[in-house]
Each structure stands twice: as C-alpha cells, then as structure tokens.
Amino acid sequence: MKSRTRYIVPSVFVLFAVLLAMPGMAQPVCITFEPPPFVLGTTYGAPVGQVSGDLAFVTSGISGFVYKFSQVGGGTAFSRAFIDTAPVSFSPGQSLRFNNIDLQFDFSGVGFSVKKVTLSYLDLGGYENLAINGSSVYVGELTAAPAILGGVNVAVTSTPVPPPTLGKMGTVTLKGAVRTLRIGGQEFWIDSVCAQ
C-alpha cells in the first residue's frame, strides 16, 4: 500500500500542472492604458506622422495599429488617438481616447487562442467603427452593432452617463475565435481591453 501512495501523490501534482498549462486555463491578457508603458498624453495617428496601417504599440503580446476612420456618409478621416483621463469616470485611471481614427488590436502574440475579448467604453458623441477578424467595417452607433461580425458573437451593454453630461458607457464582449479587433470613434474612449 505504501508503494502505491508514493506514486499517486506525484502523479496528482503532474496532472494539476498539465491542467494549468492547457490553453483553456490561460490567464487573461489585458491592456489598461496605464504607465508604464502608456504615458498620459501619448499620441498616435496623423499628429505624430503615422499613416493608416502603422504600428502604434506592442504590449502584453497585443499589437495596436492605427487605421483610417470610416465615415457614415462614405469617405474616411485619419486624426488621432491619445492616452487621456476621461471627463466621466467609466473605468479606473487612464484610457485611450479616439478622435476620428480606428485602432486595430492584433491578438496573435498573446500565446494562446483568444476565445473572448472584453472592453469598457465611454461614448460622448458621434458614431463608431467596429470590425472583427478583417470583416467589413460596421459604421454607426456601437450599441446597434450586428450580433455577429467576422464569425464572432458581439454583445454591447449601455447605460446613460450621469447628468449633466450626455452620452453612454458600457462594455463590449466578443465571443468566438478573435484574431483582430478594430474599433474607433469620434468622442470615444476605451479601457481594459482583455483577451482570454
């Protein structure tokens, strides 16, 4: 009996280690736009000489690329995104503010297959862009985004911003095989972009 116990205990530890290493057990990887590496006021886009498709940053295995913002009536704009403190608290600390620009998050460097992405947002006006896995860009109110984009389920929550400010805040949840997420807006902030 003693010899069996000697082999069972180490086997349990090996099994536990294998289960922890499985992709389904991977810890979420998040970007919270806090220093380091994100310094308040850091700007991406036209003001710093970037063009659509340029790499803006890489952090936690997630690459961020700037892209042109698609307008409702057709055409595009390419202004800026920058690290900011939002005028309405929708998440702790700093966030990323958009002004007529898109940012594409590429999750291929996180080390696991991403099955879910979440983020918090603040929308104080204008409309938004959303594309997943290279899909056509949805242009309109984020809260009216299609339920499926790029083969991924999209769910957007929304609550009004407290008066006297007009706007809304909430979360975006993507479920499915997410390789890239492209998002942008006009008077728009995001934070806590998490891949799992």
PDB file of C-alpha atoms in Angstrom:
ATOM      1  CA  MET A   1       0.000   0.000   0.000  1.00  0.00           C
ATOM      2  CA  LYS A   2       2.822   2.420   0.814  1.00  0.00           C
ATOM      3  CA  SER A   3       4.440   1.990  -2.598  1.00  0.00           C
ATOM      4  CA  ARG A   4       1.196   2.908  -4.401  1.00  0.00           C
ATOM      5  CA  THR A   5       0.771   6.077  -2.327  1.00  0.00           C
ATOM      6  CA  ARG A   6       4.283   7.122  -3.246  1.00  0.00           C
ATOM      7  CA  TYR A   7       3.355   7.123  -6.961  1.00  0.00           C
ATOM      8  CA  ILE A   8      -0.154   8.560  -6.661  1.00  0.00           C
ATOM      9  CA  VAL A   9       0.843  11.805  -4.951  1.00  0.00           C
ATOM     10  CA  PRO A  10       3.438  12.869  -7.586  1.00  0.00           C
ATOM     11  CA  SER A  11       1.000  11.871 -10.353  1.00  0.00           C
ATOM     12  CA  VAL A  12      -1.641  14.209  -8.911  1.00  0.00           C
ATOM     13  CA  PHE A  13       0.839  17.110  -8.994  1.00  0.00           C
ATOM     14  CA  VAL A  14       1.816  16.330 -12.602  1.00  0.00           C
ATOM     15  CA  LEU A  15      -1.857  16.189 -13.638  1.00  0.00           C
ATOM     16  CA  PHE A  16      -2.531  19.516 -11.887  1.00  0.00           C
ATOM     17  CA  ALA A  17       0.428  21.171 -13.673  1.00  0.00           C
ATOM     18  CA  VAL A  18      -0.768  19.864 -17.056  1.00  0.00           C
ATOM     19  CA  LEU A  19      -4.283  21.194 -16.462  1.00  0.00           C
ATOM     20  CA  LEU A  20      -2.921  24.633 -15.558  1.00  0.00           C
ATOM     21  CA  ALA A  21      -0.853  24.738 -18.733  1.00  0.00           C
ATOM     22  CA  MET A  22      -3.809  23.938 -21.011  1.00  0.00           C
ATOM     23  CA  PRO A  23      -4.906  26.793 -23.343  1.00  0.00           C
ATOM     24  CA  GLY A  24      -8.396  26.859 -21.831  1.00  0.00           C
ATOM     25  CA  MET A  25      -6.820  27.760 -18.500  1.00  0.00           C
ATOM     26  CA  ALA A  26      -4.757  30.680 -19.849  1.00  0.00           C
ATOM     27  CA  GLN A  27      -4.900  33.838 -17.776  1.00  0.00           C
ATOM     28  CA  PRO A  28      -6.484  36.902 -19.419  1.00  0.00           C
ATOM     29  CA  VAL A  29      -4.107  39.392 -21.037  1.00  0.00           C
ATOM     30  CA  CYS A  30      -5.269  42.996 -20.591  1.00  0.00           C
ATOM     31  CA  ILE A  31      -4.307  46.478 -21.745  1.00  0.00           C
ATOM     32  CA  THR A  32      -5.349  49.133 -19.214  1.00  0.00           C
ATOM     33  CA  PHE A  33      -3.500  52.100 -20.777  1.00  0.00           C
ATOM     34  CA  GLU A  34      -1.617  52.861 -17.563  1.00  0.00           C
ATOM     35  CA  PRO A  35       2.065  53.800 -17.182  1.00  0.00           C
ATOM     36  CA  PRO A  36       4.301  52.118 -17.937  1.00  0.00           C
ATOM     37  CA  PRO A  37       4.099  51.657 -20.901  1.00  0.00           C
ATOM     38  CA  PHE A  38       1.346  54.229 -21.570  1.00  0.00           C
ATOM     39  CA  VAL A  39       2.211  57.797 -20.560  1.00  0.00           C
ATOM     40  CA  LEU A  40      -0.568  60.377 -20.262  1.00  0.00           C
ATOM     41  CA  GLY A  41      -0.753  62.418 -23.471  1.00  0.00           C
ATOM     42  CA  THR A  42       0.987  59.855 -25.715  1.00  0.00           C
ATOM     43  CA  THR A  43      -0.480  60.369 -29.195  1.00  0.00           C
ATOM     44  CA  TYR A  44      -0.958  58.060 -32.177  1.00  0.00           C
ATOM     45  CA  GLY A  45      -2.009  58.928 -35.730  1.00  0.00           C
ATOM     46  CA  ALA A  46      -1.570  61.922 -38.034  1.00  0.00           C
ATOM     47  CA  PRO A  47      -0.087  64.393 -35.475  1.00  0.00           C
ATOM     48  CA  VAL A  48       2.944  62.118 -34.964  1.00  0.00           C
ATOM     49  CA  GLY A  49       3.449  61.303 -38.654  1.00  0.00           C
ATOM     50  CA  GLN A  50       1.814  57.884 -38.684  1.00  0.00           C
ATOM     51  CA  VAL A  51      -0.255  56.701 -41.637  1.00  0.00           C
ATOM     52  CA  SER A  52      -3.086  54.187 -41.792  1.00  0.00           C
ATOM     53  CA  GLY A  53      -1.741  50.688 -41.100  1.00  0.00           C
ATOM     54  CA  ASP A  54       1.238  51.803 -38.974  1.00  0.00           C
ATOM     55  CA  LEU A  55       2.134  50.012 -35.756  1.00  0.00           C
ATOM     56  CA  ALA A  56       1.343  52.235 -32.764  1.00  0.00           C
ATOM     57  CA  PHE A  57       2.387  49.984 -29.851  1.00  0.00           C
ATOM     58  CA  VAL A  58       3.016  46.424 -28.661  1.00  0.00           C
ATOM     59  CA  THR A  59       2.288  45.470 -25.067  1.00  0.00           C
ATOM     60  CA  SER A  60       1.487  42.163 -23.343  1.00  0.00           C
ATOM     61  CA  GLY A  61       1.763  40.420 -26.721  1.00  0.00           C
ATOM     62  CA  ILE A  62      -1.001  42.607 -28.209  1.00  0.00           C
ATOM     63  CA  SER A  63      -0.102  44.849 -31.164  1.00  0.00           C
ATOM     64  CA  GLY A  64      -2.038  48.062 -31.856  1.00  0.00           C
ATOM     65  CA  PHE A  65      -2.212  49.521 -35.391  1.00  0.00           C
ATOM     66  CA  VAL A  66      -3.776  52.852 -36.418  1.00  0.00           C
ATOM     67  CA  TYR A  67      -6.292  52.883 -39.297  1.00  0.00           C
ATOM     68  CA  LYS A  68      -8.496  55.340 -41.143  1.00  0.00           C
ATOM     69  CA  PHE A  69     -11.890  56.047 -39.591  1.00  0.00           C
ATOM     70  CA  SER A  70     -14.851  55.220 -41.870  1.00  0.00           C
ATOM     71  CA  GLN A  71     -17.498  57.936 -42.016  1.00  0.00           C
ATOM     72  CA  VAL A  72     -21.282  57.390 -42.116  1.00  0.00           C
ATOM     73  CA  GLY A  73     -21.774  59.121 -45.472  1.00  0.00           C
ATOM     74  CA  GLY A  74     -18.752  57.434 -47.040  1.00  0.00           C
ATOM     75  CA  GLY A  75     -15.178  58.576 -47.092  1.00  0.00           C
ATOM     76  CA  THR A  76     -12.610  58.360 -44.336  1.00  0.00           C
ATOM     77  CA  ALA A  77     -10.779  60.511 -41.803  1.00  0.00           C
ATOM     78  CA  PHE A  78      -7.445  59.989 -40.052  1.00  0.00           C
ATOM     79  CA  SER A  79      -6.895  62.127 -36.986  1.00  0.00           C
ATOM     80  CA  ARG A  80      -5.565  60.893 -33.648  1.00  0.00           C
ATOM     81  CA  ALA A  81      -5.887  58.640 -30.617  1.00  0.00           C
ATOM     82  CA  PHE A  82      -4.213  59.539 -27.339  1.00  0.00           C
ATOM     83  CA  ILE A  83      -3.812  58.465 -23.724  1.00  0.00           C
ATOM     84  CA  ASP A  84      -6.233  60.565 -21.685  1.00  0.00           C
ATOM     85  CA  THR A  85      -8.106  60.876 -18.430  1.00  0.00           C
ATOM     86  CA  ALA A  86     -11.767  60.697 -19.465  1.00  0.00           C
ATOM     87  CA  PRO A  87     -14.100  63.543 -18.404  1.00  0.00           C
ATOM     88  CA  VAL A  88     -16.536  60.952 -16.993  1.00  0.00           C
ATOM     89  CA  SER A  89     -15.354  58.046 -14.858  1.00  0.00           C
ATOM     90  CA  PHE A  90     -16.108  54.827 -16.723  1.00  0.00           C
ATOM     91  CA  SER A  91     -13.009  52.886 -15.642  1.00  0.00           C
ATOM     92  CA  PRO A  92     -10.123  53.445 -13.247  1.00  0.00           C
ATOM     93  CA  GLY A  93      -7.170  55.607 -14.304  1.00  0.00           C
ATOM     94  CA  GLN A  94      -6.191  56.485 -17.847  1.00  0.00           C
ATOM     95  CA  SER A  95      -7.929  55.407 -21.049  1.00  0.00           C
ATOM     96  CA  LEU A  96      -7.460  55.641 -24.820  1.00  0.00           C
ATOM     97  CA  ARG A  97      -9.384  58.481 -26.487  1.00  0.00           C
ATOM     98  CA  PHE A  98     -10.332  58.385 -30.180  1.00  0.00           C
ATOM     99  CA  ASN A  99     -10.883  61.387 -32.445  1.00  0.00           C
ATOM    100  CA  ASN A 100     -11.785  60.214 -35.973  1.00  0.00           C
ATOM    101  CA  ILE A 101      -9.396  57.255 -36.045  1.00  0.00           C
ATOM    102  CA  ASP A 102      -9.526  53.462 -35.644  1.00  0.00           C
ATOM    103  CA  LEU A 103      -7.157  51.210 -33.730  1.00  0.00           C
ATOM    104  CA  GLN A 104      -6.778  47.542 -34.579  1.00  0.00           C
ATOM    105  CA  PHE A 105      -5.748  45.145 -31.815  1.00  0.00           C
ATOM    106  CA  ASP A 106      -3.924  42.034 -33.060  1.00  0.00           C
ATOM    107  CA  PHE A 107      -4.027  39.208 -30.507  1.00  0.00           C
ATOM    108  CA  SER A 108      -1.755  36.765 -32.375  1.00  0.00           C
ATOM    109  CA  GLY A 109       1.153  37.377 -29.975  1.00  0.00           C
ATOM    110  CA  VAL A 110      -0.584  36.544 -26.674  1.00  0.00           C
ATOM    111  CA  GLY A 111       0.482  32.890 -26.717  1.00  0.00           C
ATOM    112  CA  PHE A 112      -2.967  31.260 -26.782  1.00  0.00           C
ATOM    113  CA  SER A 113      -6.087  31.118 -28.966  1.00  0.00           C
ATOM    114  CA  VAL A 114      -8.313  34.017 -27.936  1.00  0.00           C
ATOM    115  CA  LYS A 115     -11.936  32.948 -27.432  1.00  0.00           C
ATOM    116  CA  LYS A 116     -13.237  36.058 -25.678  1.00  0.00           C
ATOM    117  CA  VAL A 117     -12.408  39.782 -25.704  1.00  0.00           C
ATOM    118  CA  THR A 118     -13.949  42.415 -23.441  1.00  0.00           C
ATOM    119  CA  LEU A 119     -13.512  46.165 -23.150  1.00  0.00           C
ATOM    120  CA  SER A 120     -15.102  49.153 -21.432  1.00  0.00           C
ATOM    121  CA  TYR A 121     -16.148  52.234 -23.392  1.00  0.00           C
ATOM    122  CA  LEU A 122     -17.374  55.809 -23.000  1.00  0.00           C
ATOM    123  CA  ASP A 123     -19.270  57.437 -25.894  1.00  0.00           C
ATOM    124  CA  LEU A 124     -19.908  61.186 -25.660  1.00  0.00           C
ATOM    125  CA  GLY A 125     -20.970  61.755 -29.265  1.00  0.00           C
ATOM    126  CA  GLY A 126     -20.625  60.845 -32.913  1.00  0.00           C
ATOM    127  CA  TYR A 127     -20.606  57.298 -34.190  1.00  0.00           C
ATOM    128  CA  GLU A 128     -18.230  54.347 -34.049  1.00  0.00           C
ATOM    129  CA  ASN A 129     -16.421  51.820 -36.246  1.00  0.00           C
ATOM    130  CA  LEU A 130     -16.186  48.113 -35.436  1.00  0.00           C
ATOM    131  CA  ALA A 131     -14.618  45.226 -37.379  1.00  0.00           C
ATOM    132  CA  ILE A 132     -13.515  41.779 -36.239  1.00  0.00           C
ATOM    133  CA  ASN A 133     -11.130  39.369 -37.956  1.00  0.00           C
ATOM    134  CA  GLY A 134     -10.947  41.535 -41.080  1.00  0.00           C
ATOM    135  CA  SER A 135     -14.712  41.830 -41.544  1.00  0.00           C
ATOM    136  CA  SER A 136     -16.273  44.809 -43.286  1.00  0.00           C
ATOM    137  CA  VAL A 137     -16.230  47.840 -41.003  1.00  0.00           C
ATOM    138  CA  TYR A 138     -19.535  48.470 -39.229  1.00  0.00           C
ATOM    139  CA  VAL A 139     -20.206  52.235 -39.119  1.00  0.00           C
ATOM    140  CA  GLY A 140     -22.857  53.594 -36.720  1.00  0.00           C
ATOM    141  CA  GLU A 141     -23.797  53.567 -33.056  1.00  0.00           C
ATOM    142  CA  LEU A 142     -21.820  50.895 -31.226  1.00  0.00           C
ATOM    143  CA  THR A 143     -24.968  49.841 -29.372  1.00  0.00           C
ATOM    144  CA  ALA A 144     -26.578  48.934 -32.729  1.00  0.00           C
ATOM    145  CA  ALA A 145     -23.628  46.814 -33.965  1.00  0.00           C
ATOM    146  CA  PRO A 146     -24.506  43.499 -35.648  1.00  0.00           C
ATOM    147  CA  ALA A 147     -24.823  40.471 -33.339  1.00  0.00           C
ATOM    148  CA  ILE A 148     -22.171  38.646 -35.411  1.00  0.00           C
ATOM    149  CA  LEU A 149     -19.114  40.182 -37.086  1.00  0.00           C
ATOM    150  CA  GLY A 150     -16.205  38.237 -38.541  1.00  0.00           C
ATOM    151  CA  GLY A 151     -17.683  34.975 -37.247  1.00  0.00           C
ATOM    152  CA  VAL A 152     -17.698  36.278 -33.657  1.00  0.00           C
ATOM    153  CA  ASN A 153     -20.676  36.988 -31.371  1.00  0.00           C
ATOM    154  CA  VAL A 154     -20.912  40.676 -30.373  1.00  0.00           C
ATOM    155  CA  ALA A 155     -22.719  41.932 -27.248  1.00  0.00           C
ATOM    156  CA  VAL A 156     -22.765  45.614 -26.236  1.00  0.00           C
ATOM    157  CA  THR A 157     -24.172  46.928 -22.953  1.00  0.00           C
ATOM    158  CA  SER A 158     -25.044  50.589 -22.420  1.00  0.00           C
ATOM    159  CA  THR A 159     -26.059  52.868 -19.559  1.00  0.00           C
ATOM    160  CA  PRO A 160     -26.555  56.650 -19.656  1.00  0.00           C
ATOM    161  CA  VAL A 161     -23.747  58.854 -18.383  1.00  0.00           C
ATOM    162  CA  PRO A 162     -24.782  60.726 -15.189  1.00  0.00           C
ATOM    163  CA  PRO A 163     -26.127  64.281 -15.824  1.00  0.00           C
ATOM    164  CA  PRO A 164     -25.240  66.934 -16.794  1.00  0.00           C
ATOM    165  CA  THR A 165     -23.069  65.133 -19.392  1.00  0.00           C
ATOM    166  CA  LEU A 166     -24.857  63.482 -22.304  1.00  0.00           C
ATOM    167  CA  GLY A 167     -23.600  60.133 -23.510  1.00  0.00           C
ATOM    168  CA  LYS A 168     -23.380  56.471 -22.650  1.00  0.00           C
ATOM    169  CA  MET A 169     -20.927  53.972 -21.266  1.00  0.00           C
ATOM    170  CA  GLY A 170     -20.794  50.212 -21.116  1.00  0.00           C
ATOM    171  CA  THR A 171     -18.949  47.113 -22.235  1.00  0.00           C
ATOM    172  CA  VAL A 172     -18.290  45.234 -25.447  1.00  0.00           C
ATOM    173  CA  THR A 173     -17.979  41.438 -25.245  1.00  0.00           C
ATOM    174  CA  LEU A 174     -16.794  39.358 -28.189  1.00  0.00           C
ATOM    175  CA  LYS A 175     -17.131  35.553 -28.027  1.00  0.00           C
ATOM    176  CA  GLY A 176     -15.570  33.249 -30.585  1.00  0.00           C
ATOM    177  CA  ALA A 177     -12.171  32.928 -32.256  1.00  0.00           C
ATOM    178  CA  VAL A 178     -10.959  36.551 -32.106  1.00  0.00           C
ATOM    179  CA  ARG A 179      -7.752  37.275 -34.016  1.00  0.00           C
ATOM    180  CA  THR A 180      -8.170  41.030 -34.539  1.00  0.00           C
ATOM    181  CA  LEU A 181     -10.464  43.750 -33.231  1.00  0.00           C
ATOM    182  CA  ARG A 182     -10.692  47.114 -34.987  1.00  0.00           C
ATOM    183  CA  ILE A 183     -12.551  49.885 -33.168  1.00  0.00           C
ATOM    184  CA  GLY A 184     -12.736  53.672 -33.370  1.00  0.00           C
ATOM    185  CA  GLY A 185     -14.907  56.696 -32.798  1.00  0.00           C
ATOM    186  CA  GLN A 186     -15.189  60.448 -32.603  1.00  0.00           C
ATOM    187  CA  GLU A 187     -15.764  61.460 -28.973  1.00  0.00           C
ATOM    188  CA  PHE A 188     -14.977  57.968 -27.763  1.00  0.00           C
ATOM    189  CA  TRP A 189     -12.809  56.328 -25.062  1.00  0.00           C
ATOM    190  CA  ILE A 190     -11.945  52.681 -24.334  1.00  0.00           C
ATOM    191  CA  ASP A 191     -10.194  50.902 -21.486  1.00  0.00           C
ATOM    192  CA  SER A 192      -9.458  47.437 -20.064  1.00  0.00           C
ATOM    193  CA  VAL A 193      -9.139  45.566 -23.362  1.00  0.00           C
ATOM    194  CA  CYS A 194      -8.859  41.950 -22.169  1.00  0.00           C
ATOM    195  CA  ALA A 195      -8.243  38.806 -24.228  1.00  0.00           C
ATOM    196  CA  GLN A 196      -8.864  35.337 -22.805  1.00  0.00           C
TER     197      GLN A 196
END
